[in-house]
CSV table of C-alpha atoms in Angstrom, one decimal:
chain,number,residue,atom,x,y,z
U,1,UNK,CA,105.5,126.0,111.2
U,2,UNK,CA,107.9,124.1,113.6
U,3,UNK,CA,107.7,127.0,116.1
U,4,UNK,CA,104.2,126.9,115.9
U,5,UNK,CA,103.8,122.9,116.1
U,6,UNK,CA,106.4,123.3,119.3
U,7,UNK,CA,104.4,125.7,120.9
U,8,UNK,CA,101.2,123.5,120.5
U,9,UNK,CA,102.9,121.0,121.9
U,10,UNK,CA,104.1,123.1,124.7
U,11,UNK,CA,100.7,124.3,126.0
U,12,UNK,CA,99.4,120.3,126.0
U,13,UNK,CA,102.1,119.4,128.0
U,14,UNK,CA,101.7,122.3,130.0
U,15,UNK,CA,97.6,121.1,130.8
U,16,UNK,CA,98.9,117.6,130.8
U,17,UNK,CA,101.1,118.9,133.7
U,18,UNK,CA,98.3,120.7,135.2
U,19,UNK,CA,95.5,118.0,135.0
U,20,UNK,CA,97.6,115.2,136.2
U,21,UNK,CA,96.6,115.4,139.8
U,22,UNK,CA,93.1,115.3,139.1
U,23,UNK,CA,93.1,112.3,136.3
U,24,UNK,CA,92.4,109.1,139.0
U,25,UNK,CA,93.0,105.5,137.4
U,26,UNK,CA,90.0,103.6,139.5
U,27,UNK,CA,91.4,100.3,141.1
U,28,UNK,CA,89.9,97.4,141.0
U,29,UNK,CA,87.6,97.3,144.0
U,30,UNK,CA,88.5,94.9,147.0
U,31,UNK,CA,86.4,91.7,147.2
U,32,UNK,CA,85.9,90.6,150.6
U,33,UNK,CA,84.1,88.1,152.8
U,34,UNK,CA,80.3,88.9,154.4
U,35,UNK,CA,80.5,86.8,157.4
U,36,UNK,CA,77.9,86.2,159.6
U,37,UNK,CA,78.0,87.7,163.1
U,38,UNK,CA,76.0,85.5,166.0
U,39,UNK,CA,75.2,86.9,169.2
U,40,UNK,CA,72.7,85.6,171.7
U,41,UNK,CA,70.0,87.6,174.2
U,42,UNK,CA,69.7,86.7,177.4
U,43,UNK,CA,67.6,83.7,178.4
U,44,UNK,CA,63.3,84.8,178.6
U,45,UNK,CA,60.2,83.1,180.2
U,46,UNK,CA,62.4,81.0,183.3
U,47,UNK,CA,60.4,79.3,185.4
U,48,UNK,CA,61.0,76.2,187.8
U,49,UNK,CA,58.6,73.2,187.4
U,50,UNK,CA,58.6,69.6,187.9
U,51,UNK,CA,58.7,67.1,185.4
U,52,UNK,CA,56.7,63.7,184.8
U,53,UNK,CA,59.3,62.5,187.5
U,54,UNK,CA,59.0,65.1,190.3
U,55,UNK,CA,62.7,66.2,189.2
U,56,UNK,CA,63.0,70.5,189.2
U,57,UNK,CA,64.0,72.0,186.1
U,58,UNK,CA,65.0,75.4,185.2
U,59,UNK,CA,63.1,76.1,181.9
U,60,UNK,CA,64.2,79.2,179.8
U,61,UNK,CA,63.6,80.7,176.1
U,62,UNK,CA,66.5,80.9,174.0
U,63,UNK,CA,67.2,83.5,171.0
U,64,UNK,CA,70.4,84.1,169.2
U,65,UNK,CA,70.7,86.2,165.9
U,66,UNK,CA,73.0,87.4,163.4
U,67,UNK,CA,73.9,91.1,162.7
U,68,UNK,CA,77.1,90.3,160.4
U,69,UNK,CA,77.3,91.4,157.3
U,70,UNK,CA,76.0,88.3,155.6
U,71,UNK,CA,74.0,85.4,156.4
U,72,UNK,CA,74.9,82.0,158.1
U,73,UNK,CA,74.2,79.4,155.3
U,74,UNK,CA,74.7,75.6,156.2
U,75,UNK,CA,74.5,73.2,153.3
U,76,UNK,CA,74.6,69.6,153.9
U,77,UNK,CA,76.9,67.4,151.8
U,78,UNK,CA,78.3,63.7,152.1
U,79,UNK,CA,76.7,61.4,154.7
U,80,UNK,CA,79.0,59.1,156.6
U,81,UNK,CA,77.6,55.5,156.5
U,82,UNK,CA,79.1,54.6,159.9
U,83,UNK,CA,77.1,57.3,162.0
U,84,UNK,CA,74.6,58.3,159.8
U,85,UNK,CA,75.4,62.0,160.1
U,86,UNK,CA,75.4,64.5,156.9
U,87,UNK,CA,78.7,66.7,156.8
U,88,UNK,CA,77.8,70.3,157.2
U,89,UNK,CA,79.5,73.3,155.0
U,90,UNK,CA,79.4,76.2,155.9
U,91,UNK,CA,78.7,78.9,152.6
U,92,UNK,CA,80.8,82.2,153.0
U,93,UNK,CA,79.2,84.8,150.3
U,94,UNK,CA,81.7,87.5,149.0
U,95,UNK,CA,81.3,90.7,147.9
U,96,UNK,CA,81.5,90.3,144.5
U,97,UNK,CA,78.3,88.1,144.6
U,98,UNK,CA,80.8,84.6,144.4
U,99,UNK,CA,80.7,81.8,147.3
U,100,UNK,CA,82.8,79.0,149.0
U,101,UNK,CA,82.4,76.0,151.2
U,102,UNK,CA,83.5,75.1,154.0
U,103,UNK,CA,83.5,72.2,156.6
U,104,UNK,CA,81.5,73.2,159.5
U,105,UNK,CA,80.5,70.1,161.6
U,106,UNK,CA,77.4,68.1,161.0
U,107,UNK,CA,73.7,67.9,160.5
U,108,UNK,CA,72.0,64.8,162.2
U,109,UNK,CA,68.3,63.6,163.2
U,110,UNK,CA,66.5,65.3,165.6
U,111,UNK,CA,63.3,62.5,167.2
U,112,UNK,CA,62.1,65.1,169.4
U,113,UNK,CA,61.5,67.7,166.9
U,114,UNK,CA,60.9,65.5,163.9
U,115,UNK,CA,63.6,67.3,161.6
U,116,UNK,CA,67.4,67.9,161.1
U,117,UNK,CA,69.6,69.7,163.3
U,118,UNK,CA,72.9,71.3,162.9
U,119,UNK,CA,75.4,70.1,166.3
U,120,UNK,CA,77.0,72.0,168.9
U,121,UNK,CA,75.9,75.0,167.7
U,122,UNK,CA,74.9,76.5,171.5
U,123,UNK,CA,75.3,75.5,174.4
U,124,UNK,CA,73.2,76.2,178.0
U,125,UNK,CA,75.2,76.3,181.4
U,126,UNK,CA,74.3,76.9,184.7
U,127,UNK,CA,77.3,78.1,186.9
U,128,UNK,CA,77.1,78.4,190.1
U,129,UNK,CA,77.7,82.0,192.0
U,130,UNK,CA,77.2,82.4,195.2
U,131,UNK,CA,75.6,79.1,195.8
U,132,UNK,CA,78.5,76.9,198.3
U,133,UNK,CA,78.7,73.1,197.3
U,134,UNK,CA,77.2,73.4,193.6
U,135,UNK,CA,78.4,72.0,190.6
U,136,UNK,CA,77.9,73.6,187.2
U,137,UNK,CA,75.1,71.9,184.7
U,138,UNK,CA,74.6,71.8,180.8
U,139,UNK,CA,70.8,71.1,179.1
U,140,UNK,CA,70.9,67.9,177.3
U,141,UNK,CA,70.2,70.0,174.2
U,142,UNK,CA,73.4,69.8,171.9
U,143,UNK,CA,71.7,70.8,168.7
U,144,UNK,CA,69.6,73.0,167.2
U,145,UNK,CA,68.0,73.8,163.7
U,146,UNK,CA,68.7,76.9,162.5
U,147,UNK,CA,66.2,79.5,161.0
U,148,UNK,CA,64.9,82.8,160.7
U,149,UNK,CA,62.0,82.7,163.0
U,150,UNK,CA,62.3,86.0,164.9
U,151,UNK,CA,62.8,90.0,163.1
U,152,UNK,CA,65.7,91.4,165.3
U,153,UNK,CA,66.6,94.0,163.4
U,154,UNK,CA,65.7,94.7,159.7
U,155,UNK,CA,67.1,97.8,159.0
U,156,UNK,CA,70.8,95.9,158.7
U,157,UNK,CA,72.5,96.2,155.2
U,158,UNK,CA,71.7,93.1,153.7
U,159,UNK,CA,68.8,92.5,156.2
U,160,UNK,CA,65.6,91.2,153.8
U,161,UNK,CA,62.2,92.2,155.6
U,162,UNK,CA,60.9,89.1,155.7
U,163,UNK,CA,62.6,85.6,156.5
U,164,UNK,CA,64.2,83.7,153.7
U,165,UNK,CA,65.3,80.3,155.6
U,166,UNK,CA,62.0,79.0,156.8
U,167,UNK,CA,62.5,74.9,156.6
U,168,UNK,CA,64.3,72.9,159.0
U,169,UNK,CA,65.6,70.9,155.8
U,170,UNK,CA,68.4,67.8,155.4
U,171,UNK,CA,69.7,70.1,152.5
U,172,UNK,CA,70.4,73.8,153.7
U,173,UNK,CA,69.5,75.9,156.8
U,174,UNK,CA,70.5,79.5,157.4
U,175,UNK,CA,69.9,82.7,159.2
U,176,UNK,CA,69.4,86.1,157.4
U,177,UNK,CA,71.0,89.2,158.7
U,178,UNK,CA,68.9,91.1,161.0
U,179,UNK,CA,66.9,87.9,162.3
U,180,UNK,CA,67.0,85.1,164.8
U,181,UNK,CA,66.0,81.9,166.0
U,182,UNK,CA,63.9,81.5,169.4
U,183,UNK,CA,63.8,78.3,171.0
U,184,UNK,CA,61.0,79.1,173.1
U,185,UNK,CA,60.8,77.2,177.1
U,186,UNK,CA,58.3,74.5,175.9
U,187,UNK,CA,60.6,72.7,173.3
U,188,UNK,CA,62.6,69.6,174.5
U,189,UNK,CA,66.0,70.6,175.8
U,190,UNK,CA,65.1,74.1,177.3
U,191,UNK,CA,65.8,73.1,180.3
U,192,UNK,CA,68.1,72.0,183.2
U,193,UNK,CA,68.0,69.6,185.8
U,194,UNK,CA,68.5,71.2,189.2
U,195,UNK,CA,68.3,68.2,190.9
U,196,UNK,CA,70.7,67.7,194.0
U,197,UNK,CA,71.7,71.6,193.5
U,198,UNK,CA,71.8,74.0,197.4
U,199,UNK,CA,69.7,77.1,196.8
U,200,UNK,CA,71.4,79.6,195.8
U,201,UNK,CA,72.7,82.3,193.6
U,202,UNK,CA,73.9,81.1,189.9
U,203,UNK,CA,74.6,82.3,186.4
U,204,UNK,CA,72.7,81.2,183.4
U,205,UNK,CA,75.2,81.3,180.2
U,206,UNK,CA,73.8,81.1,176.7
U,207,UNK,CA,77.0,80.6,173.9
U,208,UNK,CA,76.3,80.6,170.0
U,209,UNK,CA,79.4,78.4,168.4
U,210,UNK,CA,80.9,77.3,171.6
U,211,UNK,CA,83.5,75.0,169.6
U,212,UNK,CA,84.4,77.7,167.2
U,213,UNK,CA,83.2,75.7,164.0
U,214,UNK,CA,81.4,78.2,162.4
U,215,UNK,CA,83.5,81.6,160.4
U,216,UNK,CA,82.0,85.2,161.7
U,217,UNK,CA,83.1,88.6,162.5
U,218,UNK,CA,84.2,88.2,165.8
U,219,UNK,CA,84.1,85.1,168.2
U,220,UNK,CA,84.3,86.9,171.3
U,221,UNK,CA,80.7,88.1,171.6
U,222,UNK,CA,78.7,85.0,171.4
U,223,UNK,CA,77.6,84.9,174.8
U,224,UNK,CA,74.9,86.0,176.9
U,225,UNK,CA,74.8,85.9,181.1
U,226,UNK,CA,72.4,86.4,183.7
U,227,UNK,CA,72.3,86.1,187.3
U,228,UNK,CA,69.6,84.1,188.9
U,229,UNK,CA,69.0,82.9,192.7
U,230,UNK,CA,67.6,79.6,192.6
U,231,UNK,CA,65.1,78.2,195.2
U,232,UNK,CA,65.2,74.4,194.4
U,233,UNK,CA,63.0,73.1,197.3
U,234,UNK,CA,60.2,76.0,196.6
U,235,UNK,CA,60.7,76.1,193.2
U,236,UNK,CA,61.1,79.9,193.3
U,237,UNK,CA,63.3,81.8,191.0
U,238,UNK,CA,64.4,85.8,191.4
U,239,UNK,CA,66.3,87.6,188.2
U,240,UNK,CA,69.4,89.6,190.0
U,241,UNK,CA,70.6,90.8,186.7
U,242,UNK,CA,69.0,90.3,183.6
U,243,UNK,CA,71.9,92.1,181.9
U,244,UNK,CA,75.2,90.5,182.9
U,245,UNK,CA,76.6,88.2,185.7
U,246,UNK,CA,78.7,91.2,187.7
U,247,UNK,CA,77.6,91.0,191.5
U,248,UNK,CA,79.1,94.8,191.2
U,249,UNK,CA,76.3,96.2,188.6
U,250,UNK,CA,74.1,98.6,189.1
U,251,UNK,CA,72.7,98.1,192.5
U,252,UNK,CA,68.8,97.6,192.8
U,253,UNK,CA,67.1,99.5,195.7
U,254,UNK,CA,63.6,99.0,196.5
U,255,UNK,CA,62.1,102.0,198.4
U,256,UNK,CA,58.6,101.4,199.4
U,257,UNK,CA,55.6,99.2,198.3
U,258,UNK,CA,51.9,100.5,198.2
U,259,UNK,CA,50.0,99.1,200.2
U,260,UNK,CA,52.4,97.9,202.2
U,261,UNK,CA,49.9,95.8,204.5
U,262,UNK,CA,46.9,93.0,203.4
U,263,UNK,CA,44.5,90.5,205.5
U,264,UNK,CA,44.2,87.2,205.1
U,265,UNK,CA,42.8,85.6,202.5
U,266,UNK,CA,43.2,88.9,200.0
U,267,UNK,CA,44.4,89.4,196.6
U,268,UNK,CA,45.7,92.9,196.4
U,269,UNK,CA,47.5,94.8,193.3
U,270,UNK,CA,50.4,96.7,194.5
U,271,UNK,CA,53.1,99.4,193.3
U,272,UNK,CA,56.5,98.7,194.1
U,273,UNK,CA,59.0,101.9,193.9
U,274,UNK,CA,62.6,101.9,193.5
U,275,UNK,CA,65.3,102.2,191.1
U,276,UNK,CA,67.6,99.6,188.6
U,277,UNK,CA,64.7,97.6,188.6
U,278,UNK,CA,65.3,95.3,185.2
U,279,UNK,CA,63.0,93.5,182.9
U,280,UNK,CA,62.5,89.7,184.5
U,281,UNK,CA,62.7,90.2,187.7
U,282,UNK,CA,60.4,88.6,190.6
U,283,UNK,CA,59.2,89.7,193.5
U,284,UNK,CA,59.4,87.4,196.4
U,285,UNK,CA,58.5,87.7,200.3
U,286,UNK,CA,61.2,86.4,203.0
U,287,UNK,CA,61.9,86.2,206.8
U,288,UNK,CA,58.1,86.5,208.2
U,289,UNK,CA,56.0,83.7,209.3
U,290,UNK,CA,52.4,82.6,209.0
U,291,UNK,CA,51.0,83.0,205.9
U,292,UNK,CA,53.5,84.6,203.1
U,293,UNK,CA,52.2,86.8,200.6
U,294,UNK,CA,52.8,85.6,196.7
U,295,UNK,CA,53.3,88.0,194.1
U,296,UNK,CA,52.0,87.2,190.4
U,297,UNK,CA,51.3,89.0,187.5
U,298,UNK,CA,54.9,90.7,187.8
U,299,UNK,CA,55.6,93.8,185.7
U,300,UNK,CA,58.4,96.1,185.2
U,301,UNK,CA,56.9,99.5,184.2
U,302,UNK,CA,60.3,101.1,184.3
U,303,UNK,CA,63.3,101.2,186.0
U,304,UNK,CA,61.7,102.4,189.2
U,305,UNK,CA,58.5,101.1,189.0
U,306,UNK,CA,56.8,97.5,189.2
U,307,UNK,CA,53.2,96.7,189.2
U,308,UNK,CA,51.7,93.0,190.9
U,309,UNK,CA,49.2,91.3,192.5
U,310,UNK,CA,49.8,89.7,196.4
U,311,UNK,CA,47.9,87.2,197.3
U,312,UNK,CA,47.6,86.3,200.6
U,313,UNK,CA,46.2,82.8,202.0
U,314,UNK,CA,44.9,81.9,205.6
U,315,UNK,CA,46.4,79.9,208.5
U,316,UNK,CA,49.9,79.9,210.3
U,317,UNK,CA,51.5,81.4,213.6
U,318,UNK,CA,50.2,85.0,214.2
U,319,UNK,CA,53.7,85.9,215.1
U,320,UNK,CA,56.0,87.9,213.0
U,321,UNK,CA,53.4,88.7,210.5
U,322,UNK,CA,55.9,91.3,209.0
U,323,UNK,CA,57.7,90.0,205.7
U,324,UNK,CA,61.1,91.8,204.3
U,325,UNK,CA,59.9,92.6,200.4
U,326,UNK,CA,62.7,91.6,198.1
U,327,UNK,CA,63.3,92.9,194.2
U,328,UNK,CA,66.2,91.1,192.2
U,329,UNK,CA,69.2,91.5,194.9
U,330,UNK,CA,67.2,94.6,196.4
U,331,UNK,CA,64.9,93.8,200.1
U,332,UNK,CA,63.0,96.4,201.5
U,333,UNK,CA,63.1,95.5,205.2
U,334,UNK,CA,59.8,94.6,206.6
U,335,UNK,CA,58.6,96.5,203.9
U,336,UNK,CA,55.0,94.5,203.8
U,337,UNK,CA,52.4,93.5,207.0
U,338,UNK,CA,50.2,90.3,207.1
U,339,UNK,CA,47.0,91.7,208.6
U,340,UNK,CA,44.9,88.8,210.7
């Protein structure tokens, strides 16, 4: 009997032995943070105008967004008395479906736009480039209410097909994963004052958290940059690079333009061909005389192809009726004809 029970034994130890590797003891899963992640696009629908005053301003949409792994929540909490301002908390979500708070500037009373907005959380600067005896300039606008107002991208873990933070409240605002916030080139404080600037070549910098208040994934891709040359007298505006502010990009070539001649007094749709051709930019006309051809109705087909209309009015020297045809930084030398 003992010989038996030992041998029993035996041959469960023996499995015990065998089976060991493949018993697993799960551990207890690791609860982390879902921070938000804010990034911003590239400024849209710049134009120069004048104001009430006369005074030129560069106005410009603004959209930034969150692809993080959870959403930007700001809660309002105590107001200070002295400045009238509501502390701002910012509400971390973990994994484990738990929350904390914490301080992440303050909410305060927008006139303009007739609700609360959350401070310094972007800012708007226009640096100069290439343009000799310029200073650099911020919008007045140094807050914003935040919201989902714009699908980005939906397909995001966590991302909910349609927008959850909707009010521009004195109690919470937020932006889902997968959506942003457009500010679009009508709203007070989308623009700048380019009063007093030289014409020239500058970059226009949008920055999401430029004082580092709010807690994401990673700080160092908050920014957005494009390069812009600036006409302030003739309120005339060209896109260099709608991508990035490197002078050494991708260089844009423009290779013909069809038809490359119109009379006086004409309105004619043209093709222009090239390549690196970019999404916002213009089409301008330099270094003729006499009447100078206007393009409108601008469109980038593709990288090598834009579609617009040239309008051409009466009057001026008949001398040098041949005009240089620029794309972004690319000219097509006296690529165009002014035809009496």
């Amino acid at each position: 009997m003992n010989s038996y029970m030992t041998r029993i034994r035996m041959l469960l130890l023996s499995w015990f032995i065998v089976m060991l590797p493949a018993i697993s003891i799960a551990a207890p899963r690791q609860v982390v943070e879902l921070k938000p992640n804010l990034q911003a696009f590239p400024a849209g629908n710049l134009a120069i105008v004048q104001d009430m005053s006369g005074a030129p301003q560069l106005m410009f949409s603004a959209t930034t967004w969150n692809n993080g792994d959870g959403p930007l929540v700001l809660v309002a909490g105590e107001t200070d008395p002295a400045t009238l301002k509501q502390k701002v908390y910012q509400r971390v979500f973990l994994s484990d479906g738990t929350f904390y708070d914490r301080v992440a500037g303050d909410f305060v009373w927008h006139p303009s736009h007739n609700h609360f907005h959350f401070e310094d959380y972007a800012v708007y600067t226009l640096q100069p480039f290439n343009a000799p005896g310029a200073s650099a300039r911020t919008s007045a606008k140094t807050s914003f209410c935040v919201m989902d107002n714009t699908a980005v991208d939906t397909t995001l873990p966590r991302a909910p097909n349609k927008p959850v933070y909707v009010i521009c409240g004195n109690a919470m605002q937020g932006m889902s994963v997968g959506w942003g916030d457009t500010y679009t080139n009508q709203l007070p404080g989308q623009s700048i004052d380019l009063t007093g600037l030289p014409d020239g070549d500058y970059k226009l910098i949008i920055e999401a958290d430029p004082k580092k208040r709010l807690l994401e994934i990673n700080e160092s891709d908050n920014s957005s940059c494009m390069l812009l040359r600036i006409g302030v007298n003739s309120l005339s505006l060209n896109v260099l690079d709608s991508t990035g502010c490197s002078s050494t990009g991708s260089t844009v070539a423009v290779s013909s333009i069809t038809p490359d001649t119109a009379p006086q007094g004409s309105i004619t749709p043209v093709t222009i061909k090239g390549s690196n051709f970019a999404a916002g930019m213009g089409v301008s006309f330099e270094n003729g005389s006499g009447a100078r051809p206007v393009a409108s109705n601008v469109t980038v087909v593709d990288s090598t192809t834009i579609t617009a209309t040239v309008t051409v009015t009466t009057g001026g020297p008949k001398n040098d009726r041949v005009w240089d045809v620029r794309v972004g930084s690319g000219v097509l030398t006296n690529g165009f004809a002014v035809q009496p």
